[in-house]
Amino acid sequence: MANVRQFLIAAGFSGAVLSGGVMIATEEALVTGSYLDPVDIITACYGHTSPTLTPGQTFTEEQCLAQLAKDLVRYNNQLMSLTRQVQLTDQEHAAYLSFIYNIGAGAFSTSTLRKKLLAGDRVEACQQLSRWVYAKGKKLSGLVIRRERERNLCLQGSAHADMD
């Protein structure tokens, strides 16, 4: 992950977005060819999805890092727009960035998690992460592990939210 961190720093990322980006890269892992994810979405690189992806495509590590950086900007902008009423701690920000990157802005926007966050119930919002472990009705062990990491990071931040 050192090269991911170095690339993102060189691309101008810092703080929560840098931490979230490294978390995403760790959770998604680098796959330089396109593949079908557990819910049959064509995916490549660090969990990148796009209607322009096709089966059998290959990418270099550099192309994947550049795509991760573009995706981070897009998902971070969506996260900031959907949580603009709340000043997130760095830990909450990184955890929710990883989460929205994985589930998409549409699902995040209508989630109970977001409603609880906007209502000021930050701890319960973090706890909601543990509910998002299913894909097409099937509980995925990879999502259980990822959500636990996101939840733990989020809770670290929510404990300090009133101190910021």
CSV table of C-alpha atoms in Angstrom, one decimal:
chain,number,residue,atom,x,y,z
A,1,MET,CA,0.0,0.0,0.0
A,2,ALA,CA,3.0,2.3,0.2
A,3,ASN,CA,2.9,3.0,-3.5
A,4,VAL,CA,-0.9,3.8,-3.3
A,5,ARG,CA,-0.2,6.2,-0.4
A,6,GLN,CA,2.7,7.9,-2.2
A,7,PHE,CA,0.7,8.2,-5.4
A,8,LEU,CA,-2.3,9.8,-3.6
A,9,ILE,CA,0.0,12.2,-1.7
A,10,ALA,CA,1.7,13.2,-5.0
A,11,ALA,CA,-1.8,13.7,-6.5
A,12,GLY,CA,-2.5,16.2,-3.8
A,13,PHE,CA,-4.6,14.1,-1.4
A,14,SER,CA,-4.2,14.5,2.3
A,15,GLY,CA,-6.1,14.0,5.6
A,16,ALA,CA,-9.3,12.0,5.5
A,17,VAL,CA,-9.4,11.6,1.7
A,18,LEU,CA,-5.9,10.1,1.8
A,19,SER,CA,-6.8,7.8,4.6
A,20,GLY,CA,-10.1,6.8,2.9
A,21,GLY,CA,-8.2,6.2,-0.3
A,22,VAL,CA,-5.7,3.9,1.3
A,23,MET,CA,-8.5,2.1,3.1
A,24,ILE,CA,-10.4,1.7,-0.2
A,25,ALA,CA,-7.3,0.4,-2.0
A,26,THR,CA,-6.7,-2.1,0.9
A,27,GLU,CA,-10.3,-3.3,0.9
A,28,GLU,CA,-10.7,-3.5,-2.9
A,29,ALA,CA,-7.2,-4.7,-3.8
A,30,LEU,CA,-5.6,-4.1,-7.1
A,31,VAL,CA,-7.0,-6.2,-10.0
A,32,THR,CA,-5.5,-5.2,-13.3
A,33,GLY,CA,-8.1,-6.9,-15.4
A,34,SER,CA,-11.8,-6.4,-15.6
A,35,TYR,CA,-13.9,-9.0,-13.7
A,36,LEU,CA,-17.4,-9.6,-12.4
A,37,ASP,CA,-17.9,-8.7,-8.8
A,38,PRO,CA,-20.1,-10.8,-6.5
A,39,VAL,CA,-23.2,-9.0,-7.8
A,40,ASP,CA,-22.2,-9.4,-11.5
A,41,ILE,CA,-21.0,-5.8,-12.0
A,42,ILE,CA,-18.0,-5.4,-14.3
A,43,THR,CA,-15.2,-4.1,-12.1
A,44,ALA,CA,-11.5,-3.3,-12.5
A,45,CYS,CA,-8.5,-1.9,-10.6
A,46,TYR,CA,-9.4,-0.8,-7.1
A,47,GLY,CA,-13.1,-1.6,-7.3
A,48,HIS,CA,-13.8,0.8,-10.2
A,49,THR,CA,-17.1,0.4,-12.0
A,50,SER,CA,-18.2,2.1,-15.1
A,51,PRO,CA,-20.6,1.4,-18.0
A,52,THR,CA,-17.6,1.7,-20.3
A,53,LEU,CA,-15.8,-1.3,-18.7
A,54,THR,CA,-16.0,-4.5,-20.8
A,55,PRO,CA,-14.9,-8.1,-20.0
A,56,GLY,CA,-11.3,-8.9,-20.7
A,57,GLN,CA,-9.9,-5.4,-20.4
A,58,THR,CA,-6.4,-5.0,-18.8
A,59,PHE,CA,-4.9,-2.0,-17.1
A,60,THR,CA,-1.5,-1.0,-15.8
A,61,GLU,CA,-1.0,-0.3,-12.1
A,62,GLU,CA,-0.4,3.4,-13.0
A,63,GLN,CA,-3.8,3.5,-14.9
A,64,CYS,CA,-5.5,1.9,-11.9
A,65,LEU,CA,-3.9,4.5,-9.5
A,66,ALA,CA,-5.0,7.3,-11.8
A,67,GLN,CA,-8.5,5.9,-11.9
A,68,LEU,CA,-8.6,5.5,-8.1
A,69,ALA,CA,-7.6,9.2,-7.8
A,70,LYS,CA,-10.5,10.2,-10.1
A,71,ASP,CA,-12.9,8.0,-8.3
A,72,LEU,CA,-11.9,9.5,-4.9
A,73,VAL,CA,-12.6,13.0,-6.1
A,74,ARG,CA,-16.0,12.0,-7.4
A,75,TYR,CA,-17.1,10.0,-4.4
A,76,ASN,CA,-15.7,12.5,-1.9
A,77,ASN,CA,-17.7,15.3,-3.6
A,78,GLN,CA,-20.8,13.2,-3.4
A,79,LEU,CA,-20.1,12.4,0.3
A,80,MET,CA,-19.5,16.0,1.1
A,81,SER,CA,-22.7,17.1,-0.7
A,82,LEU,CA,-24.8,14.5,1.1
A,83,THR,CA,-23.3,15.3,4.6
A,84,ARG,CA,-22.8,19.1,4.2
A,85,GLN,CA,-25.0,19.7,7.3
A,86,VAL,CA,-22.5,17.8,9.5
A,87,GLN,CA,-18.8,18.5,10.1
A,88,LEU,CA,-17.3,15.0,9.9
A,89,THR,CA,-14.3,14.1,11.9
A,90,ASP,CA,-11.4,12.8,9.8
A,91,GLN,CA,-12.1,9.2,10.9
A,92,GLU,CA,-15.8,9.5,10.1
A,93,HIS,CA,-14.9,11.1,6.8
A,94,ALA,CA,-12.5,8.3,5.8
A,95,ALA,CA,-14.9,5.5,6.9
A,96,TYR,CA,-17.9,7.0,5.1
A,97,LEU,CA,-15.8,7.6,2.0
A,98,SER,CA,-14.8,3.9,1.9
A,99,PHE,CA,-18.5,3.1,2.4
A,100,ILE,CA,-20.0,5.3,-0.3
A,101,TYR,CA,-17.3,4.2,-2.7
A,102,ASN,CA,-18.5,0.6,-2.2
A,103,ILE,CA,-22.3,1.1,-2.2
A,104,GLY,CA,-22.7,4.3,-4.3
A,105,ALA,CA,-24.2,7.7,-3.6
A,106,GLY,CA,-27.8,6.6,-4.4
A,107,ALA,CA,-27.9,4.0,-1.7
A,108,PHE,CA,-26.1,6.3,0.8
A,109,SER,CA,-28.5,9.2,0.2
A,110,THR,CA,-31.5,7.2,1.2
A,111,SER,CA,-29.9,5.1,4.0
A,112,THR,CA,-30.9,5.1,7.6
A,113,LEU,CA,-27.2,5.6,8.3
A,114,ARG,CA,-27.3,9.0,6.6
A,115,LYS,CA,-30.6,9.9,8.4
A,116,LYS,CA,-29.1,9.1,11.8
A,117,LEU,CA,-25.9,11.1,10.9
A,118,LEU,CA,-27.9,14.2,9.8
A,119,ALA,CA,-30.1,13.9,13.0
A,120,GLY,CA,-26.9,14.1,15.1
A,121,ASP,CA,-26.9,10.5,16.2
A,122,ARG,CA,-23.3,9.9,15.1
A,123,VAL,CA,-22.6,6.7,17.1
A,124,GLU,CA,-25.7,5.0,15.8
A,125,ALA,CA,-24.9,6.2,12.3
A,126,CYS,CA,-21.5,4.4,12.6
A,127,GLN,CA,-23.3,1.3,14.0
A,128,GLN,CA,-25.4,1.2,10.8
A,129,LEU,CA,-22.4,0.3,8.8
A,130,SER,CA,-22.6,-3.2,10.1
A,131,ARG,CA,-25.9,-3.7,8.4
A,132,TRP,CA,-24.4,-3.3,4.9
A,133,VAL,CA,-22.9,-6.8,4.5
A,134,TYR,CA,-25.3,-8.3,1.9
A,135,ALA,CA,-25.0,-8.5,-1.9
A,136,LYS,CA,-28.1,-9.8,-3.7
A,137,GLY,CA,-29.4,-11.1,-0.4
A,138,LYS,CA,-26.2,-13.1,0.4
A,139,LYS,CA,-24.0,-12.2,3.4
A,140,LEU,CA,-20.5,-11.8,2.2
A,141,SER,CA,-17.6,-12.3,4.6
A,142,GLY,CA,-15.5,-9.7,2.8
A,143,LEU,CA,-18.2,-7.1,3.4
A,144,VAL,CA,-18.5,-8.2,7.1
A,145,ILE,CA,-14.7,-7.5,7.5
A,146,ARG,CA,-14.8,-4.3,5.6
A,147,ARG,CA,-17.8,-2.9,7.5
A,148,GLU,CA,-16.2,-3.8,10.8
A,149,ARG,CA,-13.1,-1.8,9.9
A,150,GLU,CA,-15.1,1.1,8.7
A,151,ARG,CA,-17.3,1.0,11.8
A,152,ASN,CA,-14.4,0.9,14.1
A,153,LEU,CA,-12.7,3.9,12.4
A,154,CYS,CA,-16.0,5.8,12.3
A,155,LEU,CA,-16.6,5.2,16.0
A,156,GLN,CA,-13.1,6.5,16.8
A,157,GLY,CA,-14.1,9.7,15.1
A,158,SER,CA,-17.6,10.0,16.5
A,159,ALA,CA,-16.1,9.7,20.1
A,160,HIS,CA,-14.2,12.9,19.3
A,161,ALA,CA,-16.9,14.7,17.3
A,162,ASP,CA,-17.9,17.0,20.1
A,163,MET,CA,-14.3,17.9,20.9
A,164,ASP,CA,-13.6,19.3,17.4
